[in-house]
GROMACS .gro file of C-alpha atoms in nm:
model
  445
    1MET     CA    1 -14.190   3.075 -12.665
    2ASP     CA    2 -14.308   3.024 -12.307
    3PRO     CA    3 -14.144   3.291 -12.084
    4GLU     CA    4 -14.079   3.024 -11.820
    5ALA     CA    5 -13.893   2.812 -12.077
    6GLU     CA    6 -13.686   3.114 -12.181
    7SER     CA    7 -13.564   3.145 -11.822
    8LYS     CA    8 -13.413   2.795 -11.827
    9PRO     CA    9 -13.031   2.794 -11.862
   10SER     CA   10 -13.039   2.526 -12.132
   11VAL     CA   11 -13.271   2.746 -12.338
   12TYR     CA   12 -13.126   3.094 -12.303
   13GLU     CA   13 -12.769   2.967 -12.341
   14PHE     CA   14 -12.864   2.796 -12.666
   15LYS     CA   15 -13.025   3.122 -12.778
   16ASP     CA   16 -12.697   3.297 -12.695
   17LEU     CA   17 -12.516   3.035 -12.902
   18LEU     CA   18 -12.740   3.111 -13.202
   19SER     CA   19 -12.673   3.483 -13.165
   20SER     CA   20 -12.292   3.447 -13.185
   21SER     CA   21 -12.102   3.246 -13.447
   22PHE     CA   22 -12.424   3.108 -13.595
   23ALA     CA   23 -12.556   3.458 -13.658
   24SER     CA   24 -12.223   3.546 -13.820
   25TYR     CA   25 -12.255   3.240 -14.043
   26LEU     CA   26 -12.601   3.358 -14.153
   27GLU     CA   27 -12.472   3.708 -14.221
   28LYS     CA   28 -12.182   3.579 -14.434
   29SER     CA   29 -12.423   3.352 -14.619
   30ARG     CA   30 -12.638   3.652 -14.708
   31ASN     CA   31 -12.330   3.836 -14.829
   32ILE     CA   32 -12.227   3.545 -15.052
   33GLY     CA   33 -12.586   3.514 -15.176
   34ASP     CA   34 -12.725   3.275 -15.435
   35GLN     CA   35 -12.760   2.910 -15.325
   36VAL     CA   36 -12.545   2.962 -15.016
   37LYS     CA   37 -12.802   3.212 -14.888
   38GLN     CA   38 -13.093   2.978 -14.975
   39HIS     CA   39 -12.920   2.694 -14.792
   40SER     CA   40 -12.858   2.907 -14.484
   41LEU     CA   41 -13.228   2.995 -14.456
   42MET     CA   42 -13.306   2.623 -14.441
   43VAL     CA   43 -13.036   2.579 -14.175
   44GLN     CA   44 -13.180   2.871 -13.977
   45SER     CA   45 -13.522   2.704 -13.980
   46ALA     CA   46 -13.371   2.376 -13.853
   47ALA     CA   47 -13.182   2.557 -13.575
   48GLN     CA   48 -13.499   2.732 -13.462
   49GLU     CA   49 -13.678   2.399 -13.455
   50LEU     CA   50 -13.396   2.259 -13.239
   51LEU     CA   51 -13.435   2.554 -13.000
   52SER     CA   52 -13.808   2.483 -12.983
   53ILE     CA   53 -13.742   2.117 -12.890
   54ILE     CA   54 -13.490   2.217 -12.621
   55ALA     CA   55 -13.746   2.461 -12.476
   56LEU     CA   56 -14.014   2.192 -12.478
   57ALA     CA   57 -13.781   1.946 -12.300
   58SER     CA   58 -13.698   2.206 -12.034
   59MET     CA   59 -14.066   2.219 -11.936
   60HIS     CA   60 -14.171   1.855 -11.969
   61SER     CA   61 -14.062   1.510 -11.864
   62GLU     CA   62 -13.957   1.258 -12.125
   63PRO     CA   63 -14.247   1.131 -12.341
   64ASP     CA   64 -14.314   0.788 -12.483
   65GLN     CA   65 -14.133   0.689 -12.800
   66ALA     CA   66 -14.424   0.758 -13.037
   67THR     CA   67 -14.456   1.115 -12.908
   68PHE     CA   68 -14.081   1.166 -12.922
   69THR     CA   69 -14.076   1.052 -13.285
   70ALA     CA   70 -14.352   1.301 -13.368
   71MET     CA   71 -14.162   1.567 -13.177
   72VAL     CA   72 -13.840   1.530 -13.380
   73LYS     CA   73 -14.009   1.472 -13.716
   74PRO     CA   74 -14.000   1.839 -13.826
   75ILE     CA   75 -13.626   1.874 -13.767
   76SER     CA   76 -13.548   1.540 -13.932
   77ASP     CA   77 -13.753   1.655 -14.234
   78GLN     CA   78 -13.552   1.976 -14.246
   79ILE     CA   79 -13.217   1.798 -14.221
   80ILE     CA   80 -13.311   1.574 -14.513
   81ALA     CA   81 -13.424   1.878 -14.716
   82ILE     CA   82 -13.088   2.047 -14.649
   83GLN     CA   83 -12.901   1.737 -14.765
   84GLU     CA   84 -13.117   1.701 -15.075
   85PHE     CA   85 -13.056   2.067 -15.167
   86ARG     CA   86 -12.687   1.986 -15.205
   87GLU     CA   87 -12.764   1.680 -15.419
   88LYS     CA   88 -12.986   1.888 -15.651
   89ASN     CA   89 -12.712   2.147 -15.699
   90ARG     CA   90 -12.403   1.939 -15.769
   91ALA     CA   91 -12.313   2.164 -16.064
   92SER     CA   92 -12.322   2.472 -15.842
   93PRO     CA   93 -12.006   2.685 -15.810
   94TRP     CA   94 -12.081   2.677 -15.438
   95PHE     CA   95 -12.078   2.297 -15.415
   96ASN     CA   96 -11.808   2.291 -15.144
   97HIS     CA   97 -12.010   2.538 -14.937
   98LEU     CA   98 -12.327   2.332 -14.974
   99SER     CA   99 -12.136   2.011 -14.897
  100ALA     CA  100 -11.979   2.154 -14.580
  101ILE     CA  101 -12.328   2.218 -14.444
  102SER     CA  102 -12.487   1.902 -14.584
  103GLU     CA  103 -12.219   1.673 -14.439
  104SER     CA  104 -12.235   1.825 -14.091
  105ILE     CA  105 -12.601   1.928 -14.058
  106GLY     CA  106 -12.678   1.589 -13.903
  107SER     CA  107 -12.517   1.732 -13.588
  108LEU     CA  108 -12.851   1.899 -13.514
  109GLY     CA  109 -12.988   1.549 -13.464
  110TRP     CA  110 -12.792   1.508 -13.138
  111ILE     CA  111 -13.125   1.525 -12.953
  112ALA     CA  112 -13.182   1.161 -13.056
  113VAL     CA  113 -12.838   1.041 -12.942
  114LYS     CA  114 -12.773   0.862 -12.614
  115PRO     CA  115 -12.550   0.849 -12.416
  116THR     CA  116 -12.279   1.052 -12.595
  117PRO     CA  117 -12.430   1.333 -12.804
  118ALA     CA  118 -12.120   1.558 -12.790
  119PRO     CA  119 -11.884   1.302 -12.954
  120TYR     CA  120 -12.153   1.246 -13.218
  121VAL     CA  121 -12.151   1.619 -13.298
  122LYS     CA  122 -11.771   1.598 -13.317
  123GLU     CA  123 -11.797   1.326 -13.582
  124MET     CA  124 -12.039   1.536 -13.785
  125THR     CA  125 -11.811   1.839 -13.746
  126ASP     CA  126 -11.513   1.645 -13.879
  127ALA     CA  127 -11.715   1.547 -14.185
  128GLY     CA  128 -11.794   1.912 -14.253
  129ILE     CA  129 -11.434   2.024 -14.197
  130PHE     CA  130 -11.324   1.826 -14.503
  131TYR     CA  131 -11.523   2.071 -14.719
  132THR     CA  132 -11.467   2.388 -14.514
  133ASN     CA  133 -11.095   2.326 -14.560
  134LYS     CA  134 -11.155   2.326 -14.936
  135VAL     CA  135 -11.332   2.660 -14.904
  136LEU     CA  136 -11.042   2.797 -14.699
  137VAL     CA  137 -10.785   2.687 -14.954
  138ALA     CA  138 -10.987   2.822 -15.249
  139TYR     CA  139 -11.062   3.164 -15.097
  140LYS     CA  140 -10.776   3.224 -14.856
  141GLU     CA  141 -10.611   3.477 -15.088
  142LYS     CA  142 -10.928   3.584 -15.273
  143ASP     CA  143 -11.220   3.668 -15.048
  144LYS     CA  144 -11.220   3.682 -14.669
  145THR     CA  145 -11.599   3.661 -14.662
  146HIS     CA  146 -11.582   3.293 -14.760
  147VAL     CA  147 -11.300   3.229 -14.511
  148GLU     CA  148 -11.503   3.383 -14.230
  149TRP     CA  149 -11.810   3.189 -14.347
  150ALA     CA  150 -11.626   2.858 -14.308
  151LYS     CA  151 -11.476   2.950 -13.972
  152ASN     CA  152 -11.809   3.074 -13.834
  153TRP     CA  153 -11.986   2.749 -13.922
  154ILE     CA  154 -11.723   2.526 -13.761
  155ALA     CA  155 -11.708   2.759 -13.460
  156PHE     CA  156 -12.083   2.716 -13.415
  157LEU     CA  157 -12.051   2.336 -13.421
  158ASN     CA  158 -11.764   2.348 -13.171
  159GLU     CA  159 -11.960   2.579 -12.943
  160MET     CA  160 -12.258   2.345 -12.965
  161GLN     CA  161 -12.037   2.058 -12.847
  162LYS     CA  162 -11.940   2.257 -12.538
  163TYR     CA  163 -12.304   2.352 -12.479
  164ILE     CA  164 -12.410   1.986 -12.500
  165ARG     CA  165 -12.136   1.876 -12.259
  166GLN     CA  166 -12.265   2.130 -12.009
  167HIS     CA  167 -12.642   2.087 -12.038
  168HIS     CA  168 -12.710   1.756 -12.216
  169THR     CA  169 -12.414   1.535 -12.123
  170THR     CA  170 -12.587   1.199 -12.173
  171GLY     CA  171 -12.870   1.309 -12.402
  172LEU     CA  172 -13.145   1.568 -12.433
  173ALA     CA  173 -13.217   1.692 -12.078
  174TRP     CA  174 -13.581   1.669 -11.969
  175ASN     CA  175 -13.756   1.827 -11.674
  176PRO     CA  176 -13.827   1.543 -11.427
  177ARG     CA  177 -14.080   1.762 -11.244
  178GLY     CA  178 -14.280   1.849 -11.555
  179ASN     CA  179 -14.565   1.665 -11.721
  180PRO     CA  180 -14.478   1.433 -12.010
  181VAL     CA  181 -14.488   1.587 -12.355
  182SER     CA  182 -14.824   1.515 -12.517
  183ARG     CA  183 -14.949   1.534 -12.873
  184GLY     CA  184 -15.156   1.831 -12.759
  185SER     CA  185 -14.851   2.026 -12.644
  186LEU     CA  186 -14.687   1.955 -12.980
  187ALA     CA  187 -14.993   2.090 -13.158
  188ASN     CA  188 -14.997   2.400 -12.936
  189ARG     CA  189 -14.632   2.460 -13.010
  190ALA     CA  190 -14.692   2.441 -13.385
  191GLY     CA  191 -14.984   2.682 -13.363
  192ALA     CA  192 -14.831   2.935 -13.128
  193GLY     CA  193 -14.606   3.119 -13.369
  194GLY     CA  194 -14.322   2.871 -13.335
  195PRO     CA  195 -14.046   2.812 -13.587
  196PRO     CA  196 -14.107   2.846 -13.962
  197ALA     CA  197 -14.302   2.569 -14.128
  198PRO     CA  198 -14.080   2.272 -14.221
  199PRO     CA  199 -14.018   2.169 -14.580
  200PRO     CA  200 -14.247   1.909 -14.740
  201PRO     CA  201 -14.217   1.571 -14.563
  202PRO     CA  202 -13.987   1.302 -14.704
  203PRO     CA  203 -14.119   0.981 -14.858
  204ALA     CA  204 -14.336   0.766 -14.632
  205SER     CA  205 -14.063   0.500 -14.636
  206PHE     CA  206 -13.857   0.726 -14.408
  207PHE     CA  207 -14.074   0.661 -14.104
  208ASP     CA  208 -14.160   0.310 -14.216
  209ASP     CA  209 -13.787   0.245 -14.197
  210ILE     CA  210 -13.773   0.387 -13.845
  211SER     CA  211 -14.054   0.158 -13.731
  212ALA     CA  212 -13.915  -0.151 -13.900
  213ASN     CA  213 -13.563  -0.105 -13.770
  214GLY     CA  214 -13.687  -0.033 -13.420
  215ALA     CA  215 -13.896  -0.352 -13.420
  216ASP     CA  216 -13.612  -0.566 -13.556
  217ARG     CA  217 -13.361  -0.436 -13.308
  218GLY     CA  218 -13.595  -0.454 -13.014
  219GLY     CA  219 -13.654  -0.823 -13.076
  220GLY     CA  220 -13.967  -0.817 -12.861
  221GLY     CA  221 -13.753  -0.813 -12.548
  222GLY     CA  222 -13.776  -0.446 -12.456
  223GLY     CA  223 -13.494  -0.306 -12.672
  224GLY     CA  224 -13.739  -0.020 -12.667
  225ASP     CA  225 -13.660   0.349 -12.662
  226ASP     CA  226 -13.283   0.337 -12.717
  227ASP     CA  227 -13.318   0.099 -13.013
  228THR     CA  228 -13.584   0.313 -13.176
  229ARG     CA  229 -13.379   0.627 -13.114
  230SER     CA  230 -13.083   0.456 -13.286
  231ALA     CA  231 -13.304   0.363 -13.579
  232LEU     CA  232 -13.434   0.718 -13.597
  233LEU     CA  233 -13.081   0.855 -13.600
  234LYS     CA  234 -12.968   0.602 -13.859
  235ALA     CA  235 -13.255   0.691 -14.090
  236LEU     CA  236 -13.202   1.061 -14.030
  237ASN     CA  237 -12.838   1.035 -14.140
  238LYS     CA  238 -12.919   0.854 -14.463
  239GLY     CA  239 -13.006   1.180 -14.635
  240THR     CA  240 -13.072   1.124 -15.004
  241GLU     CA  241 -12.972   0.759 -14.975
  242ILE     CA  242 -13.329   0.699 -14.858
  243THR     CA  243 -13.474   0.733 -15.206
  244LYS     CA  244 -13.207   0.538 -15.392
  245GLY     CA  245 -13.311   0.203 -15.534
  246LEU     CA  246 -13.681   0.289 -15.547
  247LYS     CA  247 -13.875   0.237 -15.871
  248LYS     CA  248 -14.206   0.382 -15.980
  249ILE     CA  249 -14.510   0.156 -16.003
  250ASP     CA  250 -14.843   0.214 -16.171
  251PRO     CA  251 -15.175   0.208 -15.976
  252SER     CA  252 -15.259  -0.146 -16.087
  253MET     CA  253 -14.962  -0.273 -15.887
  254GLN     CA  254 -15.047  -0.087 -15.565
  255THR     CA  255 -15.190  -0.312 -15.297
  256HIS     CA  256 -15.386  -0.035 -15.123
  257LYS     CA  257 -15.584   0.010 -15.447
  258ASN     CA  258 -15.603  -0.362 -15.527
  259PRO     CA  259 -15.675  -0.560 -15.206
  260SER     CA  260 -15.662  -0.887 -15.400
  261LEU     CA  261 -15.286  -0.840 -15.444
  262ARG     CA  262 -15.220  -0.846 -15.070
  263SER     CA  263 -15.236  -1.224 -15.049
  264GLN     CA  264 -15.036  -1.283 -15.364
  265GLY     CA  265 -14.673  -1.279 -15.452
  266PRO     CA  266 -14.359  -1.372 -15.264
  267ILE     CA  267 -14.261  -1.236 -14.926
  268PRO     CA  268 -14.065  -0.912 -14.973
  269TYR     CA  269 -13.690  -0.953 -14.962
  270LYS     CA  270 -13.521  -0.853 -14.641
  271ALA     CA  271 -13.147  -0.802 -14.645
  272PRO     CA  272 -12.948  -0.996 -14.383
  273THR     CA  273 -12.869  -0.773 -14.090
  274SER     CA  274 -12.510  -0.898 -14.074
  275VAL     CA  275 -12.419  -0.797 -14.429
  276GLY     CA  276 -12.281  -0.452 -14.495
  277ASN     CA  277 -12.354  -0.330 -14.144
  278THR     CA  278 -12.090  -0.069 -14.072
  279ALA     CA  279 -12.256   0.089 -13.768
  280ILE     CA  280 -12.033   0.131 -13.467
  281LYS     CA  281 -12.133  -0.120 -13.205
  282PRO     CA  282 -12.143  -0.007 -12.844
  283VAL     CA  283 -11.896  -0.150 -12.599
  284THR     CA  284 -12.066  -0.442 -12.427
  285ALA     CA  285 -12.020  -0.571 -12.077
  286PRO     CA  286 -11.710  -0.791 -12.034
  287SER     CA  287 -11.770  -1.160 -12.081
  288LYS     CA  288 -11.465  -1.269 -11.881
  289PRO     CA  289 -11.410  -1.237 -11.506
  290PRO     CA  290 -11.232  -0.918 -11.395
  291LYS     CA  291 -10.863  -0.941 -11.313
  292PHE     CA  292 -10.641  -0.720 -11.096
  293GLU     CA  293 -10.308  -0.879 -11.010
  294LEU     CA  294  -9.933  -0.863 -11.061
  295GLU     CA  295  -9.801  -1.124 -11.303
  296GLY     CA  296  -9.424  -1.121 -11.290
  297LYS     CA  297  -9.342  -0.757 -11.349
  298LYS     CA  298  -9.667  -0.664 -11.520
  299TRP     CA  299  -9.981  -0.541 -11.347
  300MET     CA  300 -10.286  -0.687 -11.523
  301VAL     CA  301 -10.604  -0.479 -11.491
  302GLU     CA  302 -10.861  -0.648 -11.714
  303TYR     CA  303 -11.239  -0.663 -11.771
  304GLN     CA  304 -11.322  -0.419 -11.493
  305THR     CA  305 -11.655  -0.231 -11.507
  306ASN     CA  306 -11.773   0.069 -11.304
  307LYS     CA  307 -11.473   0.062 -11.073
  308LYS     CA  308 -11.351   0.395 -10.936
  309ASP     CA  309 -11.101   0.259 -10.684
  310LEU     CA  310 -10.845   0.073 -10.895
  311VAL     CA  311 -10.508   0.169 -10.743
  312VAL     CA  312 -10.178   0.024 -10.863
  313ASN     CA  313  -9.887   0.076 -10.624
  314GLY     CA  314  -9.578   0.062 -10.844
  315SER     CA  315  -9.291  -0.050 -10.626
  316GLU     CA  316  -9.031  -0.101 -10.903
  317MET     CA  317  -8.929   0.100 -11.209
  318SER     CA  318  -8.917  -0.223 -11.411
  319GLN     CA  319  -9.288  -0.290 -11.359
  320SER     CA  320  -9.546  -0.204 -11.624
  321VAL     CA  321  -9.924  -0.168 -11.616
  322ASN     CA  322 -10.162  -0.319 -11.871
  323VAL     CA  323 -10.526  -0.200 -11.867
  324PHE     CA  324 -10.739  -0.409 -12.102
  325LYS     CA  325 -11.113  -0.398 -12.190
  326CYS     CA  326 -11.220  -0.194 -11.891
  327LYS     CA  327 -11.527   0.030 -11.899
  328ASP     CA  328 -11.621   0.332 -11.692
  329CYS     CA  329 -11.328   0.299 -11.452
  330LEU     CA  330 -11.075   0.516 -11.272
  331VAL     CA  331 -10.722   0.371 -11.256
  332MET     CA  332 -10.457   0.536 -11.039
  333VAL     CA  333 -10.093   0.432 -11.079
  334LYS     CA  334  -9.883   0.545 -10.785
  335GLY     CA  335  -9.506   0.544 -10.778
  336LYS     CA  336  -9.266   0.514 -11.072
  337VAL     CA  337  -9.330   0.244 -11.332
  338ASN     CA  338  -9.176   0.165 -11.670
  339SER     CA  339  -9.488   0.202 -11.888
  340ILE     CA  340  -9.867   0.198 -11.899
  341THR     CA  341 -10.075   0.052 -12.182
  342VAL     CA  342 -10.451   0.112 -12.205
  343ASP     CA  343 -10.605  -0.113 -12.471
  344SER     CA  344 -10.966  -0.147 -12.593
  345CYS     CA  345 -11.118   0.052 -12.307
  346SER     CA  346 -11.415   0.287 -12.290
  347LYS     CA  347 -11.481   0.580 -12.055
  348ILE     CA  348 -11.152   0.527 -11.876
  349SER     CA  349 -10.978   0.778 -11.649
  350LEU     CA  350 -10.607   0.732 -11.579
  351VAL     CA  351 -10.400   0.919 -11.321
  352PHE     CA  352 -10.028   0.838 -11.296
  353ASP     CA  353  -9.709   0.960 -11.130
  354ASP     CA  354  -9.367   0.910 -11.293
  355ILE     CA  355  -9.318   0.705 -11.610
  356VAL     CA  356  -8.983   0.576 -11.736
  357SER     CA  357  -9.075   0.523 -12.102
  358VAL     CA  358  -9.430   0.563 -12.236
  359VAL     CA  359  -9.803   0.582 -12.170
  360GLU     CA  360 -10.008   0.457 -12.464
  361PHE     CA  361 -10.375   0.433 -12.556
  362VAL     CA  362 -10.485   0.192 -12.829
  363ASN     CA  363 -10.837   0.123 -12.964
  364CYS     CA  364 -11.009   0.325 -12.690
  365GLN     CA  365 -11.300   0.569 -12.667
  366ASN     CA  366 -11.357   0.852 -12.420
  367VAL     CA  367 -11.024   0.869 -12.237
  368GLN     CA  368 -10.904   1.107 -11.969
  369ALA     CA  369 -10.542   1.099 -11.854
  370GLN     CA  370 -10.364   1.315 -11.599
  371SER     CA  371  -9.991   1.324 -11.535
  372MET     CA  372  -9.883   1.400 -11.178
  373GLY     CA  373  -9.512   1.350 -11.246
  374CYS     CA  374  -9.276   1.308 -11.541
  375VAL     CA  375  -9.360   1.125 -11.862
  376PRO     CA  376  -9.136   1.128 -12.172
  377THR     CA  377  -9.388   1.000 -12.432
  378ILE     CA  378  -9.763   0.960 -12.472
  379ASN     CA  379  -9.885   0.753 -12.768
  380VAL     CA  380 -10.247   0.769 -12.889
  381GLU     CA  381 -10.350   0.528 -13.165
  382LYS     CA  382 -10.697   0.446 -13.305
  383THR     CA  383 -10.857   0.629 -13.013
  384ASP     CA  384 -11.137   0.885 -13.015
  385VAL     CA  385 -11.219   1.161 -12.764
  386VAL     CA  386 -10.904   1.200 -12.556
  387GLU     CA  387 -10.835   1.457 -12.286
  388ILE     CA  388 -10.479   1.473 -12.153
  389TYR     CA  389 -10.373   1.693 -11.863
  390LEU     CA  390 -10.002   1.767 -11.820
  391ASN     CA  391  -9.844   1.920 -11.512
  392GLU     CA  392  -9.533   2.138 -11.509
  393LYS     CA  393  -9.304   1.835 -11.481
  394SER     CA  394  -9.443   1.671 -11.794
  395LEU     CA  395  -9.455   1.966 -12.035
  396LYS     CA  396  -9.164   1.825 -12.237
  397ALA     CA  397  -9.356   1.505 -12.312
  398GLU     CA  398  -9.377   1.399 -12.677
  399ILE     CA  399  -9.734   1.328 -12.782
  400VAL     CA  400  -9.763   1.096 -13.081
  401THR     CA  401 -10.105   1.039 -13.240
  402ALA     CA  402 -10.221   0.815 -13.526
  403LYS     CA  403 -10.570   0.743 -13.662
  404SER     CA  404 -10.727   0.926 -13.367
  405SER     CA  405 -10.978   1.208 -13.333
  406SER     CA  406 -11.073   1.475 -13.082
  407VAL     CA  407 -10.742   1.468 -12.894
  408ASN     CA  408 -10.702   1.766 -12.662
  409VAL     CA  409 -10.409   1.842 -12.432
  410SER     CA  410 -10.446   2.083 -12.140
  411VAL     CA  411 -10.143   2.254 -11.987
  412PRO     CA  412 -10.125   2.493 -11.690
  413ASP     CA  413 -10.078   2.865 -11.752
  414LYS     CA  414  -9.901   3.110 -11.523
  415THR     CA  415 -10.202   3.124 -11.290
  416GLY     CA  416 -10.223   2.747 -11.260
  417ASP     CA  417 -10.541   2.719 -11.466
  418PHE     CA  418 -10.546   2.459 -11.742
  419VAL     CA  419 -10.565   2.578 -12.102
  420GLU     CA  420 -10.688   2.329 -12.362
  421HIS     CA  421 -10.502   2.281 -12.693
  422PRO     CA  422 -10.640   2.059 -12.972
  423ILE     CA  423 -10.400   1.823 -13.150
  424PRO     CA  424 -10.427   1.854 -13.533
  425GLU     CA  425 -10.613   1.572 -13.706
  426GLN     CA  426 -10.564   1.676 -14.068
  427PHE     CA  427 -10.238   1.738 -14.250
  428LYS     CA  428 -10.121   1.856 -14.588
  429SER     CA  429  -9.813   1.731 -14.769
  430ILE     CA  430  -9.619   1.936 -15.027
  431TRP     CA  431  -9.357   1.802 -15.266
  432THR     CA  432  -9.030   1.991 -15.214
  433GLY     CA  433  -8.832   1.832 -15.498
  434LYS     CA  434  -8.656   1.591 -15.267
  435GLY     CA  435  -8.944   1.463 -15.059
  436PHE     CA  436  -9.277   1.557 -14.906
  437LYS     CA  437  -9.302   1.822 -14.637
  438THR     CA  438  -9.598   1.751 -14.407
  439GLU     CA  439  -9.758   2.003 -14.173
  440PRO     CA  440 -10.098   2.054 -14.007
  441ALA     CA  441 -10.368   2.171 -14.246
  442ASP     CA  442 -10.519   2.517 -14.208
  443LYS     CA  443 -10.838   2.420 -14.026
  444ALA     CA  444 -11.158   2.615 -13.975
  445ALA     CA  445 -11.149   2.615 -13.598
   0.00000   0.00000   0.00000
């Protein structure tokens, strides 16, 4: 690796990350042995490739899309190989171990995610936790090596989220003062004693799918880099689904060997894009005019975008505040009001004083809330990525969550510094003879 690249904070801090919990995960994998060890060697190769990409980005400015696709191809190949290893070993006694890695290894593909790579890694982590919890339950009283293995892997993913938030907040960070990455620099990297050689490439349809999806989404109107990145990520996360539905054909049916076939036959079937599309759609710009006014006793803050100066002056305890479909806004509620409801908002920051009844968040993404006074109840429902800050007056608040993920509550310690506490997302229920007793599951975190 280039010594200059090694001096970059984004590079040496990622190297430090690989030498902590990730190194412990590799060590425990070696101790367990068998297919778990084989799998970990593949994961180690993918992590080294990720480090190589981060180092390259620290020295160069962002390349064109074709070069970027070539740049991430080795790691996408490795991720697919890791996922296929699990599929080939479904009868393995280590299936839960292999599944924990296979379900969450897509997190290494955060380099292709814009503008929220950290929440993407969180989603991948949650998928892996389902299986690490199975490992914890199976080996909790039997073998601590497996317990530590599970905890080390999840710790690595959690540490990577923090690393991304610090160095790659909105996507892979490039060096604006460097030269664009070229095919030549990629070749030099591969020939300069870089990471281990990647596994054999996946079927050609993998990158055909990337190209086709990018073209369809771009629509000829400049959907461009972000659309192709999305297509790349979508294809990358398919894993073994890529090869399903394919059938073998003999040479007589192959058009590249029989040019006369190219003008014959029906047009290939293309599935409607609206059917079975479960991808999360990004929040779009509001279609209605923004509103900020008091209607009766309710403050209506609606369809606001990129507003950092939305201040509600609550003059009566009977007044309530309704924040609806706002994006990338800061809302400050001064004075004492009855309640605050934040509905269908994205990247919203809320600061409030005293609340009579409740503050609730429904159908939101990327929420920050800070209490400056007293609040009896905070409800969080169908909301992802929530950071709540309580002051000393609001420490008795009840926090109720449902169908939400990545909810963290920070409270002040004796020195006044905030300490973050995650709210459990998974629970286990045990039949007591009279009813079910429910408590947070023992998580690998």
